[in-house]
Coordinates of C-alpha atoms in Angstrom, one line a residue:
Chain A
M1 CA 111.0 105.7 97.7
L2 CA 111.8 104.5 94.2
E3 CA 110.0 106.3 91.1
L4 CA 110.0 104.8 87.9
R5 CA 109.2 106.4 84.2
F6 CA 108.2 104.0 81.4
H7 CA 108.5 104.9 78.1
G8 CA 106.6 102.8 75.4
R9 CA 104.2 102.6 72.6
G10 CA 100.7 102.1 72.7
G11 CA 99.8 98.4 72.3
Q12 CA 103.0 97.3 73.7
G13 CA 101.7 96.6 77.1
T14 CA 103.5 99.6 78.8
V15 CA 100.8 100.4 81.3
L16 CA 100.5 96.7 82.0
A17 CA 104.1 96.5 82.5
A18 CA 103.7 99.4 85.4
K19 CA 100.8 97.4 86.9
M20 CA 102.8 93.9 86.7
L21 CA 105.6 95.7 88.7
A22 CA 103.2 96.6 91.2
D23 CA 101.6 93.0 91.4
V24 CA 105.5 91.5 92.1
V25 CA 105.8 94.3 94.8
L26 CA 102.5 93.3 96.5
R27 CA 103.5 89.8 96.2
S28 CA 107.2 89.9 97.7
G29 CA 105.7 91.9 100.7
K30 CA 108.6 94.1 100.5
G31 CA 106.6 97.3 100.3
E32 CA 103.8 99.5 98.8
C33 CA 103.6 100.3 95.3
M34 CA 101.3 102.2 92.7
A35 CA 101.2 102.3 89.0
I36 CA 100.1 104.9 86.9
P37 CA 99.4 105.4 83.4
E38 CA 100.1 108.6 81.8
F39 CA 96.6 109.9 81.7
G40 CA 95.4 110.3 77.9
V41 CA 93.5 108.6 74.9
E42 CA 95.4 105.4 74.3
R43 CA 96.4 105.1 70.7
R44 CA 97.9 102.0 69.2
G45 CA 101.6 103.1 68.0
A46 CA 101.8 106.4 69.9
P47 CA 104.4 107.2 72.4
V48 CA 102.9 106.1 75.8
L49 CA 103.9 106.9 79.3
A50 CA 103.6 105.1 82.4
Y51 CA 104.8 105.8 86.3
A52 CA 105.3 103.8 89.1
R53 CA 106.2 104.2 92.7
I54 CA 107.6 101.7 95.3
S55 CA 108.0 102.6 99.0
D56 CA 108.5 100.9 102.5
G57 CA 105.5 103.0 103.8
P58 CA 102.4 104.2 102.7
I59 CA 102.4 106.1 99.4
L60 CA 100.4 109.5 99.5
L61 CA 101.7 111.1 96.3
R62 CA 99.0 110.8 93.6
T63 CA 100.7 112.9 90.8
R64 CA 102.9 112.4 87.8
I65 CA 106.5 111.9 88.5
Y66 CA 108.8 114.6 87.4
E67 CA 112.1 113.3 88.7
P68 CA 112.2 109.7 88.4
D69 CA 115.1 107.6 89.9
V70 CA 114.5 104.9 87.2
V71 CA 113.6 105.1 83.5
V72 CA 112.5 102.0 81.4
V73 CA 112.7 102.5 77.7
M74 CA 110.6 99.8 76.2
D75 CA 110.9 101.5 72.8
T76 CA 113.9 103.3 71.7
A77 CA 112.2 104.7 68.9
A78 CA 109.1 105.9 70.9
A79 CA 111.4 108.0 73.4
P80 CA 114.5 110.3 72.0
S81 CA 117.4 110.1 74.4
E82 CA 116.8 113.5 75.6
R83 CA 113.3 112.9 76.6
V84 CA 114.5 109.5 78.3
M85 CA 116.8 111.8 80.5
D86 CA 114.1 114.5 81.1
G87 CA 114.2 115.1 84.9
L88 CA 116.0 111.8 85.6
K89 CA 117.8 112.0 88.9
P90 CA 121.7 112.8 88.7
G91 CA 123.1 109.1 88.8
G92 CA 119.8 107.6 88.0
T93 CA 119.2 104.1 86.4
I94 CA 118.0 103.7 82.5
L95 CA 116.8 100.2 81.7
V96 CA 116.6 99.7 77.9
N97 CA 115.3 97.2 75.7
T98 CA 117.7 96.9 73.0
E99 CA 120.2 94.4 71.5
H100 CA 123.2 96.8 72.0
D101 CA 125.3 96.4 75.2
S102 CA 125.2 98.3 78.1
A103 CA 128.7 99.9 77.8
E104 CA 128.0 101.2 74.2
L105 CA 124.9 102.6 75.3
A106 CA 126.3 104.4 78.3
K107 CA 128.0 106.9 76.1
T108 CA 124.3 108.1 75.1
W109 CA 123.6 109.0 78.6
P110 CA 126.7 109.8 80.3
G111 CA 126.2 110.0 84.2
F112 CA 123.6 107.7 84.6
K113 CA 123.5 103.7 85.0
V114 CA 122.6 102.2 81.8
I115 CA 121.2 98.5 81.7
A116 CA 120.7 96.9 78.6
V117 CA 118.0 94.0 78.3
P118 CA 117.2 92.3 74.8
A119 CA 113.6 92.2 75.9
R120 CA 112.3 92.2 72.5
Q121 CA 114.3 89.4 71.4
I122 CA 113.5 87.3 74.4
A123 CA 109.8 88.3 74.0
L124 CA 109.9 86.8 70.3
K125 CA 111.8 83.7 71.2
H126 CA 108.8 82.7 73.6
G127 CA 106.6 83.7 70.9
L128 CA 105.1 86.8 72.4
G129 CA 103.8 89.4 69.6
T130 CA 105.4 89.6 66.2
P131 CA 108.5 91.3 65.1
A132 CA 106.5 94.3 63.9
A133 CA 104.9 94.5 67.6
P134 CA 106.6 92.5 70.1
V135 CA 104.8 92.1 73.5
L136 CA 107.8 92.5 75.9
N137 CA 106.2 93.6 79.1
T138 CA 106.8 90.5 81.0
A139 CA 110.8 90.5 80.0
V140 CA 110.9 93.9 81.1
I141 CA 109.6 93.4 84.3
G142 CA 111.8 90.4 84.5
A143 CA 114.6 92.4 84.0
L144 CA 113.7 95.3 86.2
C145 CA 113.2 93.0 89.2
A146 CA 116.6 91.8 89.1
A147 CA 118.3 95.2 88.1
L148 CA 116.5 96.9 91.3
D149 CA 116.5 94.1 93.7
I150 CA 112.7 94.3 93.8
A151 CA 111.5 90.6 94.0
G152 CA 113.2 87.0 93.5
E153 CA 112.2 84.8 90.6
E154 CA 109.3 83.1 92.4
D155 CA 107.5 86.3 93.5
L156 CA 107.9 87.3 89.6
E157 CA 106.7 84.1 88.4
A158 CA 103.5 84.0 90.8
A159 CA 102.6 87.7 90.1
I160 CA 102.9 87.5 86.4
R161 CA 100.9 84.3 86.5
G162 CA 97.9 86.2 88.0
A163 CA 98.4 89.2 85.7
V164 CA 98.4 88.2 82.3
P165 CA 95.5 86.6 80.5
I166 CA 97.1 84.5 77.8
K167 CA 100.3 82.7 77.1
I168 CA 100.7 82.6 80.7
E169 CA 103.7 79.9 80.7
E170 CA 105.4 81.9 77.6
N171 CA 105.5 85.0 79.7
I172 CA 106.7 83.4 82.8
A173 CA 109.6 81.8 80.6
A174 CA 110.3 85.2 79.0
A175 CA 110.4 87.0 82.6
L176 CA 112.5 84.6 83.9
E177 CA 115.0 84.6 81.1
A178 CA 115.3 88.6 81.4
F179 CA 115.8 88.2 84.9
A180 CA 118.6 85.4 84.3
F181 CA 120.2 87.7 81.9
I182 CA 120.3 90.8 84.2
A183 CA 121.3 88.5 87.4
E184 CA 124.4 87.4 85.6
R185 CA 125.4 90.8 84.8
R186 CA 125.1 91.8 88.3
P187 CA 127.8 94.5 88.5
H188 CA 125.5 96.7 86.8
A189 CA 122.7 96.4 89.3
A190 CA 121.2 99.6 90.7
T191 CA 120.8 100.1 94.5
R192 CA 117.4 100.9 96.1
V193 CA 116.8 104.4 97.0
Chain B
M1 CA 92.8 90.0 100.7
R2 CA 94.9 92.5 99.1
K3 CA 94.9 92.7 95.3
V4 CA 96.5 95.5 92.9
L5 CA 93.3 97.2 91.6
M6 CA 92.5 100.3 89.4
G7 CA 90.1 102.8 91.1
N8 CA 87.1 101.8 88.5
H9 CA 87.7 98.2 89.4
A10 CA 87.8 99.0 93.1
A11 CA 84.3 100.4 92.7
A12 CA 82.8 97.5 90.5
V13 CA 84.1 95.1 93.3
G14 CA 82.5 97.1 96.0
V15 CA 79.3 97.1 94.0
K16 CA 79.7 93.3 93.4
L17 CA 80.2 92.7 97.4
A18 CA 77.2 94.9 97.9
R19 CA 75.1 92.3 96.2
T20 CA 73.9 94.9 94.0
D21 CA 70.4 93.6 92.5
V22 CA 70.4 96.1 89.1
V23 CA 73.1 98.0 87.3
S24 CA 72.1 100.4 84.3
A25 CA 74.8 102.5 82.9
Y26 CA 76.0 104.2 79.6
P27 CA 79.6 104.2 78.8
I28 CA 81.7 107.6 79.3
T29 CA 85.4 108.0 80.0
P30 CA 87.0 107.8 82.4
Q31 CA 84.0 105.7 84.0
T32 CA 83.6 102.9 81.8
Q33 CA 85.8 100.3 83.4
I34 CA 83.6 100.0 86.5
I35 CA 80.6 98.7 84.1
E36 CA 82.9 96.7 81.8
M37 CA 84.2 94.9 85.0
L38 CA 80.6 94.3 86.4
N39 CA 79.6 92.7 82.9
D40 CA 82.8 90.5 83.3
L41 CA 81.9 89.5 86.5
G42 CA 78.4 88.7 85.5
E43 CA 79.8 86.6 82.6
S44 CA 81.8 84.4 84.9
G45 CA 78.9 84.1 87.5
Q46 CA 80.7 86.0 90.2
F47 CA 78.0 89.1 89.9
T48 CA 74.5 87.9 89.9
G49 CA 72.6 91.7 89.5
R50 CA 70.7 92.4 86.3
F51 CA 72.2 94.5 84.0
I52 CA 69.8 96.8 82.0
K53 CA 71.3 98.2 78.7
V54 CA 70.2 101.9 77.9
E55 CA 70.8 104.4 75.2
S56 CA 71.7 107.3 77.5
E57 CA 72.6 108.2 80.9
H58 CA 69.3 110.0 81.4
S59 CA 67.8 106.5 80.6
A60 CA 70.1 104.7 82.9
M61 CA 68.8 106.8 86.0
A62 CA 65.3 106.2 84.9
A63 CA 66.0 102.5 84.7
C64 CA 67.7 102.8 88.4
L65 CA 64.5 104.7 89.3
G66 CA 62.2 102.1 88.5
S67 CA 64.5 99.0 89.9
A68 CA 64.8 101.1 93.2
T69 CA 61.0 101.7 93.5
V70 CA 60.6 98.0 93.5
G71 CA 63.2 97.6 96.1
A72 CA 66.2 96.4 94.3
R73 CA 69.4 97.7 95.4
S74 CA 70.5 99.7 92.2
F75 CA 73.7 101.3 91.0
T76 CA 74.8 103.2 87.9
A77 CA 78.1 105.1 87.0
T78 CA 78.9 108.3 85.0
S79 CA 81.0 111.3 84.7
S80 CA 81.0 114.9 83.4
Q81 CA 78.5 115.6 80.7
G82 CA 76.8 112.0 81.3
L83 CA 76.2 113.1 84.7
A84 CA 74.9 116.6 83.3
Y85 CA 72.7 114.7 81.1
M86 CA 71.0 113.0 84.2
H87 CA 70.2 116.3 85.9
E88 CA 66.3 116.2 86.0
M89 CA 66.5 112.4 86.9
L90 CA 68.5 113.1 89.9
H91 CA 66.1 115.6 91.5
W92 CA 63.5 112.9 90.7
V93 CA 65.2 110.5 92.5
S94 CA 66.0 112.2 95.7
G95 CA 62.6 113.3 95.7
A96 CA 60.9 109.8 95.5
R97 CA 63.4 108.8 98.4
L98 CA 65.1 106.2 96.4
P99 CA 68.3 104.8 97.9
I100 CA 70.4 104.3 94.8
V101 CA 74.4 104.4 94.6
M102 CA 76.0 106.2 92.0
V103 CA 79.7 106.5 91.4
D104 CA 80.6 109.8 89.3
V105 CA 84.3 109.6 88.3
N106 CA 85.2 113.2 88.1
R107 CA 85.9 114.6 84.7
A108 CA 85.9 118.3 83.6
M109 CA 82.9 119.7 81.8
G110 CA 83.2 120.8 78.2
A111 CA 83.2 122.6 76.0
P112 CA 86.3 122.3 75.1
W113 CA 86.9 118.5 74.7
I114 CA 88.6 117.5 78.1
L115 CA 89.0 113.8 79.5
W116 CA 90.9 114.7 82.4
T117 CA 89.5 115.4 85.9
D118 CA 87.8 118.2 88.1
Q119 CA 84.8 118.0 90.6
T120 CA 82.8 120.7 88.8
D121 CA 80.4 117.9 87.4
S122 CA 79.7 116.5 90.6
L123 CA 79.4 119.7 92.5
S124 CA 77.2 121.3 89.8
Q125 CA 74.6 118.6 91.3
R126 CA 74.7 120.4 94.8
D127 CA 71.2 121.0 94.8
T128 CA 69.6 118.0 93.5
G129 CA 69.2 116.3 97.0
W130 CA 72.0 113.6 96.6
M131 CA 74.7 112.8 99.2
Q132 CA 78.0 113.3 97.7
F133 CA 81.0 111.7 99.5
Y134 CA 84.8 112.2 98.1
C135 CA 87.5 109.3 97.9
S136 CA 91.4 109.9 98.3
S137 CA 92.6 106.2 97.5
N138 CA 91.2 103.1 95.8
Q139 CA 90.5 101.5 99.4
E140 CA 88.1 104.6 99.9
I141 CA 86.4 103.9 96.8
L142 CA 85.7 100.2 97.5
D143 CA 84.9 101.0 101.0
S144 CA 82.9 104.1 100.1
V145 CA 80.5 102.2 97.8
L146 CA 79.5 100.0 100.8
M147 CA 79.1 102.8 103.5
A148 CA 77.2 104.9 100.6
Y149 CA 74.5 101.9 100.5
R150 CA 74.5 101.6 104.2
V151 CA 74.0 105.3 104.9
A152 CA 71.7 106.0 101.6
E153 CA 69.4 102.8 102.7
Q154 CA 68.9 104.1 106.2
V155 CA 68.0 107.9 105.7
L156 CA 66.4 107.0 102.0
I157 CA 68.5 109.5 100.2
P158 CA 70.5 108.5 97.1
A159 CA 74.4 108.6 97.1
M160 CA 77.0 109.6 94.8
V161 CA 80.8 108.1 95.5
V162 CA 83.0 110.7 93.8
Y163 CA 86.5 110.2 92.7
D164 CA 89.3 111.9 90.5
G165 CA 89.3 110.6 86.9
F166 CA 92.5 108.9 85.8
T167 CA 94.3 109.9 89.0
L168 CA 92.4 107.5 90.7
S169 CA 90.3 105.8 88.4
H170 CA 93.2 104.5 86.2
T171 CA 95.7 104.1 89.0
Y172 CA 96.9 100.7 90.3
E173 CA 97.5 100.0 94.1
P174 CA 96.8 97.4 96.7
V175 CA 93.3 97.3 97.9
D176 CA 92.1 95.1 100.7
V177 CA 89.0 93.3 99.3
P178 CA 87.1 92.4 102.1
D179 CA 85.2 88.8 102.8
Q180 CA 81.7 88.7 101.3
K181 CA 80.7 87.3 105.0
L182 CA 81.9 90.4 106.5
V183 CA 80.0 92.5 103.8
D184 CA 76.9 91.0 104.4
E185 CA 77.2 91.6 108.1
F186 CA 78.0 95.1 107.4
L187 CA 75.1 95.6 104.6
P188 CA 72.2 93.4 104.8
K189 CA 69.8 92.6 102.0
L190 CA 67.6 95.8 101.1
E191 CA 64.5 95.5 103.0
N192 CA 62.7 99.0 101.9
A193 CA 59.2 99.2 103.6
Y194 CA 57.9 101.6 100.7
A195 CA 58.9 99.6 97.9
L196 CA 56.1 99.0 95.4
R197 CA 54.7 95.3 95.7
P198 CA 52.7 93.7 92.8
D199 CA 50.1 92.6 95.5
T200 CA 49.4 96.2 96.9
A201 CA 47.5 99.4 95.1
E202 CA 49.5 102.4 95.6
A203 CA 50.3 105.6 93.6
F204 CA 54.0 106.9 93.7
S205 CA 55.1 110.7 93.4
A206 CA 51.6 111.5 92.6
L207 CA 50.6 115.1 92.5
P208 CA 50.6 116.4 96.4
S209 CA 49.1 119.7 97.5
P210 CA 51.9 122.6 98.1
K211 CA 51.5 122.0 101.8
E212 CA 52.1 118.3 101.6
Y213 CA 54.9 119.0 99.0
Y214 CA 56.4 121.5 101.2
R215 CA 56.6 119.1 104.3
L216 CA 58.0 116.2 102.0
K217 CA 61.0 118.5 101.1
A218 CA 61.4 119.6 105.1
R219 CA 61.2 116.0 105.7
L220 CA 63.9 115.3 103.1
D221 CA 66.1 118.1 104.6
H222 CA 65.8 117.0 108.2
D223 CA 66.7 113.3 106.9
M224 CA 70.0 114.8 104.8
T225 CA 71.0 116.0 108.0
R226 CA 70.3 113.3 110.0
A227 CA 72.5 111.4 107.6
L228 CA 75.4 113.0 109.3
G229 CA 75.0 110.9 112.5
V230 CA 74.1 108.0 110.5
F231 CA 77.5 108.5 108.4
E232 CA 79.2 108.6 111.9
E233 CA 77.5 105.4 113.1
A234 CA 78.2 103.4 109.8
G235 CA 81.6 104.3 110.1
K236 CA 82.0 103.1 113.6
R237 CA 80.7 99.9 112.4
F238 CA 82.9 99.7 109.5
E239 CA 85.8 100.3 111.7
E240 CA 84.4 97.3 114.0
I241 CA 84.1 94.9 111.2
F242 CA 87.0 96.2 108.5
G243 CA 89.4 98.0 110.8
R244 CA 89.3 101.1 108.8
R245 CA 87.5 104.1 109.9
Y246 CA 85.9 106.9 107.7
R247 CA 84.6 110.3 109.1
L248 CA 83.2 113.3 107.5
I249 CA 85.7 115.6 108.0
E250 CA 89.3 114.1 108.7
P251 CA 92.0 116.5 110.2
Y252 CA 95.8 115.7 110.0
R253 CA 98.4 117.1 112.0
C254 CA 96.1 120.1 112.9
E255 CA 96.7 120.4 116.8
D256 CA 99.1 123.1 117.1
A257 CA 98.6 124.4 113.1
D258 CA 98.7 127.9 112.2
T259 CA 97.3 127.4 108.7
I260 CA 95.7 124.4 107.4
L261 CA 95.1 123.1 103.9
V262 CA 91.3 121.9 103.2
V263 CA 91.4 119.7 100.5
S264 CA 89.0 116.7 99.2
G265 CA 89.7 113.8 96.6
A266 CA 92.9 112.5 95.6
P267 CA 94.9 115.7 96.4
A268 CA 94.1 115.5 99.9
S269 CA 96.2 112.3 99.9
T270 CA 99.4 114.2 98.3
A271 CA 98.4 117.3 100.8
Q272 CA 99.2 114.8 103.9
A273 CA 102.7 114.6 102.2
A274 CA 103.0 118.0 101.4
V275 CA 102.2 118.9 105.3
D276 CA 104.5 116.2 106.5
D277 CA 107.5 118.3 104.3
L278 CA 106.3 121.6 105.6
R279 CA 106.3 120.5 109.3
K280 CA 109.8 119.0 108.5
Q281 CA 110.8 122.8 107.5
G282 CA 109.4 123.8 110.9
C283 CA 106.0 125.0 109.5
R284 CA 103.0 124.6 111.5
A285 CA 100.9 123.1 108.9
G286 CA 97.7 120.8 109.1
L287 CA 95.4 119.3 106.6
L288 CA 91.7 118.9 106.8
K289 CA 90.1 116.3 104.7
M290 CA 86.6 116.7 103.3
R291 CA 85.1 113.6 102.7
A292 CA 81.5 114.5 102.9
F293 CA 80.2 117.5 100.5
R294 CA 76.2 116.5 101.0
P295 CA 75.3 116.4 103.8
F296 CA 77.6 119.1 104.8
P297 CA 79.5 118.9 108.2
A298 CA 79.0 122.4 108.9
E299 CA 78.7 121.8 112.5
A300 CA 81.6 119.5 112.7
L301 CA 83.5 122.1 111.0
R302 CA 82.4 124.9 113.4
D303 CA 83.4 122.5 116.4
F304 CA 86.9 121.9 114.6
V305 CA 88.2 125.5 113.6
R306 CA 89.8 127.9 116.1
P307 CA 90.1 131.5 115.8
G308 CA 93.5 132.6 114.7
T309 CA 93.8 129.8 112.5
R310 CA 93.6 130.2 108.8
L311 CA 92.3 127.9 106.3
A312 CA 93.5 127.3 102.9
V313 CA 90.8 125.6 100.9
V314 CA 92.4 124.0 97.7
D315 CA 89.2 123.8 95.2
R316 CA 89.6 121.8 92.0
N317 CA 86.3 123.0 90.9
Y318 CA 84.5 126.7 90.5
S319 CA 81.7 128.2 90.4
Q320 CA 82.4 130.9 87.5
G321 CA 82.7 134.8 88.6
H322 CA 82.8 133.7 92.3
H323 CA 84.8 131.1 94.3
G324 CA 85.6 127.6 94.6
I325 CA 82.9 125.6 95.8
F326 CA 83.9 123.8 98.8
C327 CA 85.6 127.3 99.7
E328 CA 81.9 128.8 99.5
E329 CA 80.4 126.1 101.5
I330 CA 82.9 126.5 104.2
K331 CA 82.9 130.3 104.2
S332 CA 78.9 130.1 104.6
A333 CA 79.1 127.0 107.4
L334 CA 81.6 129.3 109.4
F335 CA 79.7 132.5 109.1
P336 CA 77.6 131.9 112.3
L337 CA 80.8 131.9 114.3
K338 CA 81.5 135.2 116.3
S339 CA 85.0 134.9 116.0
R340 CA 85.8 133.2 112.6
P341 CA 89.1 132.0 111.2
E342 CA 90.4 133.5 107.9
V343 CA 89.6 131.5 104.7
Y344 CA 91.9 131.5 101.6
G345 CA 90.4 130.1 98.8
F346 CA 92.3 128.6 95.9
I347 CA 91.7 127.2 92.5
A348 CA 94.1 124.3 91.2
G349 CA 94.0 121.6 88.9
L350 CA 91.1 122.3 86.7
G351 CA 90.7 119.8 83.8
G352 CA 93.2 117.5 85.6
G353 CA 96.1 119.8 86.0
D354 CA 98.6 117.9 88.6
I355 CA 98.2 119.0 92.2
T356 CA 101.6 118.5 93.2
P357 CA 103.2 118.7 96.6
E358 CA 105.0 121.6 95.5
L359 CA 101.9 123.3 94.5
L360 CA 100.3 122.5 97.9
K361 CA 103.4 123.8 99.9
E362 CA 103.1 127.4 97.8
I363 CA 99.4 127.5 98.5
W364 CA 99.9 127.3 102.1
K365 CA 102.3 129.6 102.3
E366 CA 100.4 132.0 100.3
A367 CA 97.8 131.6 102.9
D368 CA 100.1 131.5 106.0
E369 CA 101.8 134.5 105.0
G370 CA 98.6 136.4 104.2
R371 CA 99.7 137.1 100.7
A372 CA 96.5 135.6 99.0
D373 CA 93.5 137.6 98.6
A374 CA 90.8 136.5 101.1
S375 CA 88.1 138.2 99.1
T376 CA 88.3 136.4 95.8
A377 CA 89.7 133.1 94.5
N378 CA 93.2 132.8 94.0
W379 CA 94.2 130.7 90.8
M380 CA 97.6 128.6 91.3
E381 CA 99.0 126.0 88.8
D382 CA 102.1 124.1 88.9
A383 CA 103.7 125.3 85.7
R384 CA 105.1 121.7 84.8

């Protein structure tokens, strides 16, 4: 079982990111999946948490995730670095939306695998959201699929096509660009637990 | 076809597949998405049921009362205070023998303001004459809507499909959405012989004599008990058509168990994982999942228990000053036995507190080692 925690802000599509990950896993036929919002009142701009589980067999646990294998940081300002590490398993993976590079960020979180992806930049390049409120969930999911070897480009594209209501081609392009960005830097790829 | 659906959308898809004629509801978190999705499906022409807008939950149930009286398959959904506001209508609907299906997405009762889940809202409606079925996964939600209509329409008693707010309602997972043709086979069009027809002159629910009232209530009670068998038959038919089987109570790894967790709703799924962990540690643990609360499967429970086994009943609900509500009912069901198992009651996860495998394992050990107090409710929480 692979357990993920997403840190984002209300309005960024954090919950939808977790849901799209479940879509991709279902589409890939590689296993079972579950996407869980951190239950609360949604407020635009406020820090938001979501969780996802991926497993080869049935998923029975219906709880929050306290000790994730992977933490996804959609917005560094919404998640102080100590909160990112909270409960993260030793050697766990941190995938961060940032324009800094992985090696530089690794110093912030020693003992973890840090993967940087410029999801904001990619999203804006494809016209998703505005500089103040970029919609970067599809780029993040593209990066995750490559980083965790969850699914290939075909399943990613098909899942996004079925999941996003508007700007479908732009979202697919963003996801595939982020996928390629990570795939080119494979040494960082995490292995499935 | 399998689709990633949140629990609320699984419910809406079930209502659509049931070819429900009339929906009336008033929004309340965490239920609202069911009704929103039915409206969206209506707008795109995929759902042809009529939607009646109302100004309260009380009126929503009153609207369903009217539509069900003329023989329309009727649906509503609510939570928490919204359900409480329907209370007097719930009695009326069961008394009038109308097979309405309602989803209650469990939300704790205020005050104080609370959004998250517990079962005190639905279980407070124990004596309203409604059936209550509890779900542990999004698949069960969709399937339970179909099962509920079939059972309700056969015994002419309304049914509540109940599931955990947020933990199921807002959580996404793959759900097998059955073909409409198969659903039609399982759930034919509602033909209610007692429906109001424009061409006949009949009075409904008019003032009876005490003797008639008494007999009507005895008949309702008889039919509620009969629903136990009807549910089992519906479960068999459901399995023939869809390949999934639902029972009133569902034991898991209980054969040689010393102590058995008794759980309903989403925590019953987590409890399965907790039992697997305990078994790995060499503990003889089992799980009994309670699907039905009304009708209460008392006989099935008496047949299931063995003297010497302990039951650890986990209630995400409570009756203040006494016990968890499932625990009370279980003790009452087992009382006629000459040799009864020990029953320990635990209160956990009120107002949405997480019921984790760690907490469930601790509860199991408290009961297994006899540390818990059998005479009172034992309050346990996961400190995280």
